[in-house]
Amino acid sequence: MKNITVIGTSYVGLTTGACFADMGNQVVGIDVDEEKIARLRQGILPIHEPGLQEVVVRNANAGRLRFTTSYEEGMREAEFVFIAVGTPDDGKGGADLSQVRTAAQSIAEALTRPVIVINKSTVPIGTGDLVTSIIDEHKQSDISFSVVSNPEFLREGSALADCMNPDRVVLGSTDRAAAETVATLYLSLKCPMIITDLRTAEMIKYASNAFLAARISFINEIAAICEQLGADVKEVALGMGFDKRIGPAFLEAGLGFGGSCFPKDVKALMWMAQEAGQHPQLLQAVMDINRDRRQWVIQRLRDRLGDLHSKRIALLGLAFKPNTDDVREAPSLEVIAHLQAAGACVAAYDPVAMGNAAAVTEGVEFCSDAYAAAAGSDAVVLITEWNEFKNLDLERIKASMHRPILLDGRNLYEHDELRRMGFDYLGVARGGGPVEAVREQQVIR
Ligand code: UDX
């Protein structure tokens, strides 16, 4: 049993704290947001994350997990202090480190015993050194501390499972003994552990996220080419994925990536590269391709409906991916903006993300279910592949629509079946594109 303090109670902080408590440790979660802490004490979570509430409540009831706004109280027994605060886009492409700086200073001011400070937030390379200097500057007495980078790789929607079954644990520090001590916290997870230096650990996180984002943009670029040449990108991805060097994951073409990590982290890595005098060409293309995926919806709707002015377009799904209520950088928001700019009326339904979407959009008609959204619409666009959209009564949807156009932005449905039902159905590069035209051009050449 170890005494662990986690600063920040959002996706990373709350999940990390709950998992460490579930592994038998004594955990305190600190957050500066008093309302958030008051609600957490009542078992009300600030985020929608499957299974997390049960683990939080169970460990709180067992006395292993508690929450406070006070660093003094939260740090009193701490042997390990995890920083898991937000590092949002600073508006210039870099990461805003103000929450990390505040956390480091508050740790220093509350330091009464030697601790290991562990950074879980995704932070620019060199932030571990910054945290060290802030604590050195603000600590009240000559108490020893070490700083370790331990990036988190959990995904929203499967945060608990990812936290308990990591593919690897990365630890980086200038103090190897400190990194090895932190490694003991993860021994029961029986996963590979990489111990390296601070900057390398910080870079492993950015490089991993940028690589995954690049895979998505790669398959989306292939999809755009498939669409023109009449190939089926889903089967192309399947055929590629059997190659052990490639693997099947993260090859789903669609509307591109969103969320709080990929867009922000790719931009931050580009910014760091530019600051260091590098020209990150691939990363720029990853972002450009991703932006174009949102336009795909508008282009295909225009192909079918012409002028979108006054057309009613129903969006199914608003969250950036299923099983989360998060709409940060979600494709839905860009699609809504493009549709509204074209004069279309947007109706939408999402199982859990409508509240968050309503806070950042205007003029959208939020509906009680997929059927209400689809009724009277000129087209339905599937934006997020929620499970509940897999088994919709599509006959009912078709019968209620003004025109039976279904744009499947996530390739959720089987195109033959939908076309048999009488839908004017279009998935992302599912074959049957303008291949004849291409052949003719080739003959001419
Ligand atoms: C990601 C990383 O996976 C995780 O390791 C890191 O800690 C945080 O960032 P997350 O943003 O929660 O996690 O979601 P993820 O499941 O990775 O999906 C990101 C986006 O990519 C979603 O918008 C998803 O729809 C999209 N995506 C994913 C695709 O478009 N195609 C794919 O094949 C996979």
PDB file of C-alpha atoms and ligand atoms in Angstrom, residues 11-12 49 122 151-158 162 168 205 208-209 212-213 215-217 219-220 248-263 265 290 294 319-322 324 326 328-331 383-385 410, ligand 1:
ATOM      1  CA  TYR A  11     -10.179  11.854 -17.569  1.00  0.00           C
ATOM      2  CA  VAL A  12      -6.566  11.091 -16.741  1.00  0.00           C
ATOM      3  CA  GLU A  49     -16.787   7.252 -18.734  1.00  0.00           C
ATOM      4  CA  THR A 122       0.920  15.342 -22.069  1.00  0.00           C
ATOM      5  CA  PRO A 151       2.756   9.664 -19.875  1.00  0.00           C
ATOM      6  CA  GLU A 152      -0.750   8.227 -19.944  1.00  0.00           C
ATOM      7  CA  PHE A 153      -2.049   6.436 -23.025  1.00  0.00           C
ATOM      8  CA  LEU A 154      -5.664   5.811 -21.998  1.00  0.00           C
ATOM      9  CA  ARG A 155      -8.486   6.471 -24.459  1.00  0.00           C
ATOM     10  CA  GLU A 156     -11.761   8.159 -23.589  1.00  0.00           C
ATOM     11  CA  GLY A 157     -14.604   5.660 -23.598  1.00  0.00           C
ATOM     12  CA  SER A 158     -12.323   2.798 -22.485  1.00  0.00           C
ATOM     13  CA  ASP A 162      -6.786   0.952 -20.774  1.00  0.00           C
ATOM     14  CA  ARG A 168       3.328  -0.508 -21.769  1.00  0.00           C
ATOM     15  CA  LYS A 205       3.802  10.270 -25.827  1.00  0.00           C
ATOM     16  CA  SER A 208       2.737   7.783 -30.294  1.00  0.00           C
ATOM     17  CA  ASN A 209      -0.227  10.133 -30.683  1.00  0.00           C
ATOM     18  CA  LEU A 212      -1.761   7.103 -34.613  1.00  0.00           C
ATOM     19  CA  ALA A 213      -3.133  10.346 -36.070  1.00  0.00           C
ATOM     20  CA  ARG A 215      -2.359   6.273 -39.583  1.00  0.00           C
ATOM     21  CA  ILE A 216      -5.870   7.737 -39.593  1.00  0.00           C
ATOM     22  CA  SER A 217      -4.928  10.441 -42.094  1.00  0.00           C
ATOM     23  CA  ILE A 219      -6.177   5.618 -44.495  1.00  0.00           C
ATOM     24  CA  ASN A 220      -8.346   8.671 -45.120  1.00  0.00           C
ATOM     25  CA  PRO A 248      -5.286  -3.956 -38.235  1.00  0.00           C
ATOM     26  CA  ALA A 249      -5.865  -1.168 -35.662  1.00  0.00           C
ATOM     27  CA  PHE A 250      -6.482   2.493 -36.485  1.00  0.00           C
ATOM     28  CA  LEU A 251      -7.211   1.965 -40.158  1.00  0.00           C
ATOM     29  CA  GLU A 252     -10.842   3.061 -40.120  1.00  0.00           C
ATOM     30  CA  ALA A 253     -11.510   5.687 -42.730  1.00  0.00           C
ATOM     31  CA  GLY A 254     -14.226   8.193 -41.945  1.00  0.00           C
ATOM     32  CA  LEU A 255     -14.591  11.799 -40.875  1.00  0.00           C
ATOM     33  CA  GLY A 256     -11.136  11.972 -39.306  1.00  0.00           C
ATOM     34  CA  PHE A 257      -9.913  12.243 -35.750  1.00  0.00           C
ATOM     35  CA  GLY A 258     -11.148  14.609 -33.052  1.00  0.00           C
ATOM     36  CA  GLY A 259     -10.979  14.696 -29.281  1.00  0.00           C
ATOM     37  CA  SER A 260      -8.849  16.408 -26.722  1.00  0.00           C
ATOM     38  CA  CYS A 261      -5.589  14.727 -27.685  1.00  0.00           C
ATOM     39  CA  PHE A 262      -4.749  14.005 -31.323  1.00  0.00           C
ATOM     40  CA  PRO A 263      -5.436  17.456 -32.837  1.00  0.00           C
ATOM     41  CA  ASP A 265      -0.823  16.982 -29.661  1.00  0.00           C
ATOM     42  CA  ASN A 290      -8.044  15.530 -41.312  1.00  0.00           C
ATOM     43  CA  ARG A 294     -15.145  17.188 -42.607  1.00  0.00           C
ATOM     44  CA  ALA A 319     -19.423  13.087 -29.643  1.00  0.00           C
ATOM     45  CA  PHE A 320     -15.963  12.826 -31.237  1.00  0.00           C
ATOM     46  CA  LYS A 321     -16.261   9.056 -30.834  1.00  0.00           C
ATOM     47  CA  PRO A 322     -18.684   6.608 -29.160  1.00  0.00           C
ATOM     48  CA  THR A 324     -18.041   9.613 -24.459  1.00  0.00           C
ATOM     49  CA  ASP A 326     -16.822  14.805 -25.233  1.00  0.00           C
ATOM     50  CA  ARG A 328     -13.860  18.719 -28.221  1.00  0.00           C
ATOM     51  CA  GLU A 329     -12.567  19.011 -31.819  1.00  0.00           C
ATOM     52  CA  ALA A 330     -15.399  16.657 -32.832  1.00  0.00           C
ATOM     53  CA  PRO A 331     -16.049  16.315 -36.598  1.00  0.00           C
ATOM     54  CA  ILE A 383     -21.251  11.128 -37.651  1.00  0.00           C
ATOM     55  CA  THR A 384     -20.476   8.946 -34.593  1.00  0.00           C
ATOM     56  CA  GLU A 385     -20.694   5.151 -34.663  1.00  0.00           C
ATOM     57  CA  ARG A 410     -18.147   5.890 -40.326  1.00  0.00           C
TER      58      ARG A 410
HETATM   59  C1  UDX B   1      -6.122   9.062 -27.947  1.00  0.00           C
HETATM   60  C2  UDX B   1      -5.074   7.948 -27.851  1.00  0.00           C
HETATM   61  O1  UDX B   1      -5.597   6.748 -28.443  1.00  0.00           O
HETATM   62  C3  UDX B   1      -4.666   7.710 -26.406  1.00  0.00           C
HETATM   63  O2  UDX B   1      -3.622   6.751 -26.347  1.00  0.00           O
HETATM   64  C4  UDX B   1      -4.196   9.034 -25.793  1.00  0.00           C
HETATM   65  O3  UDX B   1      -3.883   8.864 -24.426  1.00  0.00           O
HETATM   66  C5  UDX B   1      -5.264  10.108 -25.952  1.00  0.00           C
HETATM   67  O4  UDX B   1      -5.620  10.240 -27.328  1.00  0.00           O
HETATM   68  P1  UDX B   1      -8.755   9.273 -27.555  1.00  0.00           P
HETATM   69  O5  UDX B   1      -8.591  10.654 -28.116  1.00  0.00           O
HETATM   70  O6  UDX B   1      -9.529   9.076 -26.306  1.00  0.00           O
HETATM   71  O7  UDX B   1      -7.302   8.618 -27.291  1.00  0.00           O
HETATM   72  O8  UDX B   1      -9.485   8.375 -28.679  1.00  0.00           O
HETATM   73  P2  UDX B   1      -9.093   7.319 -29.795  1.00  0.00           P
HETATM   74  O9  UDX B   1      -9.897   6.106 -29.594  1.00  0.00           O
HETATM   75  O10 UDX B   1      -7.645   7.150 -29.941  1.00  0.00           O
HETATM   76  O11 UDX B   1      -9.692   8.050 -31.104  1.00  0.00           O
HETATM   77  C6  UDX B   1      -9.270   9.335 -31.513  1.00  0.00           C
HETATM   78  C7  UDX B   1     -10.018   9.788 -32.741  1.00  0.00           C
HETATM   79  O12 UDX B   1      -9.598   9.066 -33.887  1.00  0.00           O
HETATM   80  C8  UDX B   1     -11.538   9.624 -32.690  1.00  0.00           C
HETATM   81  O13 UDX B   1     -12.129  10.791 -33.228  1.00  0.00           O
HETATM   82  C9  UDX B   1     -11.819   8.424 -33.580  1.00  0.00           C
HETATM   83  O14 UDX B   1     -13.092   8.489 -34.174  1.00  0.00           O
HETATM   84  C10 UDX B   1     -10.721   8.582 -34.615  1.00  0.00           C
HETATM   85  N1  UDX B   1     -10.328   7.323 -35.271  1.00  0.00           N
HETATM   86  C11 UDX B   1      -9.733   6.332 -34.539  1.00  0.00           C
HETATM   87  C12 UDX B   1     -10.531   7.169 -36.635  1.00  0.00           C
HETATM   88  O15 UDX B   1     -11.053   8.072 -37.314  1.00  0.00           O
HETATM   89  N2  UDX B   1     -10.118   6.009 -37.231  1.00  0.00           N
HETATM   90  C13 UDX B   1      -9.527   4.992 -36.554  1.00  0.00           C
HETATM   91  O16 UDX B   1      -9.180   3.979 -37.169  1.00  0.00           O
HETATM   92  C14 UDX B   1      -9.331   5.155 -35.153  1.00  0.00           C
END
